[in-house]
CSV table of C-alpha atoms in Angstrom, one decimal:
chain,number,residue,atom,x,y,z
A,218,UNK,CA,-38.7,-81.1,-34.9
A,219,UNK,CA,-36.5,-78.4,-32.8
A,220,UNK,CA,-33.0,-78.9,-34.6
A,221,UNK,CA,-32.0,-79.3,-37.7
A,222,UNK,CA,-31.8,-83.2,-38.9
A,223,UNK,CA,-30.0,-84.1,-42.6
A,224,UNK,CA,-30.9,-87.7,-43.0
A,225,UNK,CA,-28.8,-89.0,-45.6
A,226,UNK,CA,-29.5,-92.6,-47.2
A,227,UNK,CA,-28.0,-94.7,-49.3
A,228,UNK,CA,-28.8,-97.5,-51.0
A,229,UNK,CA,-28.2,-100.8,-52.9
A,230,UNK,CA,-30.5,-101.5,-56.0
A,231,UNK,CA,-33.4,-103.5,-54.7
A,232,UNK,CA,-33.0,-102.4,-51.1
A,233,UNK,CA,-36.0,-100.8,-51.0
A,234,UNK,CA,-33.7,-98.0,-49.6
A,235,UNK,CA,-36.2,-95.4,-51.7
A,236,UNK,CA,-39.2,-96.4,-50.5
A,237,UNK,CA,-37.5,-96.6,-46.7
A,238,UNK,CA,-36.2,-93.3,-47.2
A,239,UNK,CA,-39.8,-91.8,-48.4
A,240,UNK,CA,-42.0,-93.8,-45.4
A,241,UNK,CA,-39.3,-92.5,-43.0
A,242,UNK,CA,-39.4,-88.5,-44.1
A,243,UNK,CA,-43.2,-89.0,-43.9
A,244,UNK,CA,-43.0,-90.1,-40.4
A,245,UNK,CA,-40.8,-87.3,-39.2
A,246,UNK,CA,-42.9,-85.2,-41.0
A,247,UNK,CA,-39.5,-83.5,-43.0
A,248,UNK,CA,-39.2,-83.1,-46.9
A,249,UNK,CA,-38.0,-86.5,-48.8
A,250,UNK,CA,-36.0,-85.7,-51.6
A,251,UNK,CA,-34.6,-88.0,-54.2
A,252,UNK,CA,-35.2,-87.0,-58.2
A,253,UNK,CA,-37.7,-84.7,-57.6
A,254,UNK,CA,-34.9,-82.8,-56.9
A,255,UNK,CA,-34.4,-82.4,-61.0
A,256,UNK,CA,-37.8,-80.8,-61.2
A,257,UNK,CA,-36.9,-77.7,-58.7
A,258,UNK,CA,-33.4,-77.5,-60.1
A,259,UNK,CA,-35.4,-77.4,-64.0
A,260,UNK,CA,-37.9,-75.0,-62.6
A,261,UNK,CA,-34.8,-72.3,-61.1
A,262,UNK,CA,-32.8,-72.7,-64.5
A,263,UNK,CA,-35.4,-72.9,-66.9
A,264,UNK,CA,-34.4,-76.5,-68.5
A,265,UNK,CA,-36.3,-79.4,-69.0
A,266,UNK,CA,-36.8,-82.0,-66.3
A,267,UNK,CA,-36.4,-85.1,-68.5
A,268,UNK,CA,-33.7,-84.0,-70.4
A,269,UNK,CA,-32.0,-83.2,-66.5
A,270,UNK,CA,-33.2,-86.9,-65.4
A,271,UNK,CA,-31.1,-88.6,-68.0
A,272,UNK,CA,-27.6,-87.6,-66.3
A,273,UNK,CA,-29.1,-87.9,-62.6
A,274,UNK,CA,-26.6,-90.2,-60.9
A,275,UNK,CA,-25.2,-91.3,-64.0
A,276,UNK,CA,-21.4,-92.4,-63.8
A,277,UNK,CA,-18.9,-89.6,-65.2
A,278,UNK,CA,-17.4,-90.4,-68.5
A,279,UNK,CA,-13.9,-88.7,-68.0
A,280,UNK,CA,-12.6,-89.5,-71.9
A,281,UNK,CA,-15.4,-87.5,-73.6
A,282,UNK,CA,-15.8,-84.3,-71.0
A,283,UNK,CA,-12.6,-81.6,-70.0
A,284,UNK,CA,-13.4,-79.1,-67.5
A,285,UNK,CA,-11.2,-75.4,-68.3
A,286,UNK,CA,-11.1,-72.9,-65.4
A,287,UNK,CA,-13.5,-74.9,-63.0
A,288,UNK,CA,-16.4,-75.3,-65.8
A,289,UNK,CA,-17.1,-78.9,-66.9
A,290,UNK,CA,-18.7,-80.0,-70.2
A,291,UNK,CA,-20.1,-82.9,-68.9
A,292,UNK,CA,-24.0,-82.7,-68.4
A,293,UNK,CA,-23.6,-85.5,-65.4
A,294,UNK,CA,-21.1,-83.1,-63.8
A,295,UNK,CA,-23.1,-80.7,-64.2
A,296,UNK,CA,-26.8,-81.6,-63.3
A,297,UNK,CA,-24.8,-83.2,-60.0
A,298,UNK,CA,-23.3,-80.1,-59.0
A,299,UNK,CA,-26.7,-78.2,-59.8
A,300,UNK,CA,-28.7,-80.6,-57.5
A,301,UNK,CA,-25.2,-80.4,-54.6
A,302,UNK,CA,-26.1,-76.7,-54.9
A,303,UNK,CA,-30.1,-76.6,-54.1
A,304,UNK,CA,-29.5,-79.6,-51.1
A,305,UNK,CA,-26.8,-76.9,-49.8
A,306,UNK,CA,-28.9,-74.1,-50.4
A,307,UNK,CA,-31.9,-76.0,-47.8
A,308,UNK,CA,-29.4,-77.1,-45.4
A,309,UNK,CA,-27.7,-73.3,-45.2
A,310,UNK,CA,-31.7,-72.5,-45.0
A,311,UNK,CA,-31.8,-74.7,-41.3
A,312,UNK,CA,-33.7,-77.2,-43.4
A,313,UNK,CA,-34.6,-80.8,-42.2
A,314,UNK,CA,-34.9,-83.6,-44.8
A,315,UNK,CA,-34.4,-87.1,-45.4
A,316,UNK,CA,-32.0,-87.6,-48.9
A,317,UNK,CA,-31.7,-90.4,-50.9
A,318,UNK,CA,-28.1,-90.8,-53.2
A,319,UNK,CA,-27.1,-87.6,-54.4
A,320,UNK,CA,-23.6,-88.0,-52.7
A,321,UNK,CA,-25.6,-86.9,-49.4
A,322,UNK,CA,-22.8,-88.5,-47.8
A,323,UNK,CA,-19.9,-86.7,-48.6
A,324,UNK,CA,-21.8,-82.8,-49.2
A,325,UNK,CA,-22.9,-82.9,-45.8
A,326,UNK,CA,-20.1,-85.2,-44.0
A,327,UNK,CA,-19.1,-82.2,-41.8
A,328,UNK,CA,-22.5,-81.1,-40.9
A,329,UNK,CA,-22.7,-82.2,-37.4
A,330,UNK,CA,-26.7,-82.8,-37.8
A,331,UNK,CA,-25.7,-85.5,-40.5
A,332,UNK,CA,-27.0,-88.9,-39.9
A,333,UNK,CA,-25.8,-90.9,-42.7
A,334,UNK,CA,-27.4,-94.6,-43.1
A,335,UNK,CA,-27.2,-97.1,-46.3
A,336,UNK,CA,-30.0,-99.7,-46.9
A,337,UNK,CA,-29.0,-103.2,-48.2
A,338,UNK,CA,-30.5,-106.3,-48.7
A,339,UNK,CA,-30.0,-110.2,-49.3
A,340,UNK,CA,-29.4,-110.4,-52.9
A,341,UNK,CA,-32.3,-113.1,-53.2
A,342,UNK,CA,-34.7,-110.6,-51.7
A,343,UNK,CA,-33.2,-107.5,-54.2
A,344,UNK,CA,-34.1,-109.8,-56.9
A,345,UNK,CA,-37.5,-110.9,-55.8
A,346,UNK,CA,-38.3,-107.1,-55.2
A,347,UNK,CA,-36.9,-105.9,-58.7
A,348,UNK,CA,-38.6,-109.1,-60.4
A,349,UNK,CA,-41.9,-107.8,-59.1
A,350,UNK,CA,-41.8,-104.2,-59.3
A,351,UNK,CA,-40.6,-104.3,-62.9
A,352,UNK,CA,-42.3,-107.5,-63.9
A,353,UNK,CA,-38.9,-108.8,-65.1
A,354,UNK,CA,-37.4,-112.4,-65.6
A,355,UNK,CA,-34.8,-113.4,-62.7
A,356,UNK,CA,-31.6,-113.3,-65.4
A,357,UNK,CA,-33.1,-109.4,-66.5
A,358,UNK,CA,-33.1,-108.6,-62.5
A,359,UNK,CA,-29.9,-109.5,-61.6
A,360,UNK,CA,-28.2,-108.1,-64.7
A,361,UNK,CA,-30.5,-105.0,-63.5
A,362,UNK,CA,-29.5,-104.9,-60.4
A,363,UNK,CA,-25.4,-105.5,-61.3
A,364,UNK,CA,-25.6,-102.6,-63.4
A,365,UNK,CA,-27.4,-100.0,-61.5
A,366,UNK,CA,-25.0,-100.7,-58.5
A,367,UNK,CA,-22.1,-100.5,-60.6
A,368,UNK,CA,-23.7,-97.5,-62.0
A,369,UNK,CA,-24.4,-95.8,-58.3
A,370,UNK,CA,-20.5,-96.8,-56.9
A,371,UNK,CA,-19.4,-95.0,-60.2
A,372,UNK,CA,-21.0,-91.9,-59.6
A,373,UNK,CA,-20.7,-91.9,-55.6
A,374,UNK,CA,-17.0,-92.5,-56.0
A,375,UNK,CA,-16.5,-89.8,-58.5
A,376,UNK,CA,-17.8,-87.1,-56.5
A,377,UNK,CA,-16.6,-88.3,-53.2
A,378,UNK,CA,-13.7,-88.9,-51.0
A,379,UNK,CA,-14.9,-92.1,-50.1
A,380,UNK,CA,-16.1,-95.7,-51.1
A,381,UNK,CA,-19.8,-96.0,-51.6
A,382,UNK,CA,-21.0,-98.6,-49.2
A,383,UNK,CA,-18.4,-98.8,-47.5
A,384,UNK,CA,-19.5,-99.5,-43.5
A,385,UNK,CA,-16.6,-96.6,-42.2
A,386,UNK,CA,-18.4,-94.4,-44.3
A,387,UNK,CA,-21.7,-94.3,-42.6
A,388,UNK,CA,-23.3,-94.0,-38.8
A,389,UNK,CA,-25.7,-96.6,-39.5
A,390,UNK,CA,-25.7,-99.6,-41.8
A,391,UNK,CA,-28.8,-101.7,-42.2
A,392,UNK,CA,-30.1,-104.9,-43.5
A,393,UNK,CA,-33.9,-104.3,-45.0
A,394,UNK,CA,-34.5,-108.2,-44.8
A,395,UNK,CA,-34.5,-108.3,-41.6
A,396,UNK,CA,-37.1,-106.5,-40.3
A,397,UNK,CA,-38.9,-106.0,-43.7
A,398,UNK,CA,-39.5,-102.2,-45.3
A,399,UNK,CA,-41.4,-101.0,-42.4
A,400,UNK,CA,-39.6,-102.4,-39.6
A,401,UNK,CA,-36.5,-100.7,-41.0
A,402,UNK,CA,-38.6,-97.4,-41.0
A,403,UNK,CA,-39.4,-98.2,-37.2
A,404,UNK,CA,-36.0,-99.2,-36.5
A,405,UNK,CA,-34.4,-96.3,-38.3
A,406,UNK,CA,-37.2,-93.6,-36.5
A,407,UNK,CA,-36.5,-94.7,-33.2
A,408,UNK,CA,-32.5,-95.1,-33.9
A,409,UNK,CA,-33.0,-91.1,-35.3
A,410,UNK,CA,-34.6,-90.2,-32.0
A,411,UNK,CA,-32.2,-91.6,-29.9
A,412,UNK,CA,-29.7,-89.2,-31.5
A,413,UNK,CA,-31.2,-86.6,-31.6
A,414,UNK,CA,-32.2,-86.6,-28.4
């Protein structure tokens, strides 16, 4: 690829959004990044990936964290602004990547090689997907899915300026039922082309 391309995606809970993301980085050949991005982040501080993974995208709990001269003392915060810092790092770098969540969105929303997309779903298909990839009942899915999504909006909205999934907010907004996972991936590829063309 001859320019720079930041492919940020987000994504309701049972999308598929993830695995859209990871099949479309493949086939433009660019680094896919989602929590993997805990285990660099570990590896350049010297912490421990799970203990990291357990605040990734997590919603902030303002009542029990304070922040005093610009320092917080909330891990979420903080393991957020640590991953912000090492996706800023790659694009400052001329990087190309696909990103999934991470408030992609809103750190890179003045980069003019952004191409920001979120991935949604019917809700009978989320459930079907989440009922099979987890081997759960439909009641545990749904409740699943409800509180991952709340979970995500929390977190987005935190860090950002604007409304997770909100359809002002990105260039593209796509329904994975439509065309299935890997007609999205098509659809997205040649959609990414076009633009940056």
């Amino acid at each position: 690829m001859n320019r720079q391309i930041i492919i940020s995606i987000g994504r309701e809970y049972g999308s598929g959004g993830h695995e859209v993301g990871r099949k479309l980085a493949a086939k433009l050949d660019i680094p896919f990044y989602d929590r993997n991005l805990l285990e660099e982040v570990a590896e350049k501080k010297d912490v421990d990936a799970e203990e990291l993974s357990k605040y990734d995208e997590a919603p902030h709990r303002v009542f029990f964290s304070r922040t005093v001269k610009g320092f917080s003392n909330s891990p979420t915060v903080n393991v957020a602004e640590l991953q912000f810092a090492l996706l800023k790092s790659k694009a400052a770098d001329d990087d190309s990547f696909v990103i999934v969540g991470r408030c992609a969105d809103e750190i890179f929303k003045d980069e003019k090689n952004l191409i920001s997309i979120f991935v949604y779903a019917d809700r009978d298909e989320k459930i079907q997907r989440i009922m099979e990839h987890l081997n759960l009942t439909e009641k545990e899915a749904v409740k699943k899915m409800e509180r991952h999504d709340k979970s995500r909006k929390a977190y987005h909205d935190y860090f950002s300026s604007r409304k997770w999934g909100d359809i002002r907010t990105y260039d593209l907004c796509v329904n994975s039922s439509r065309l299935g996972i890997d007609g999205t991936v098509d659809f997205l590829y040649d959609y990414i082309k076009r633009v940056i063309s």
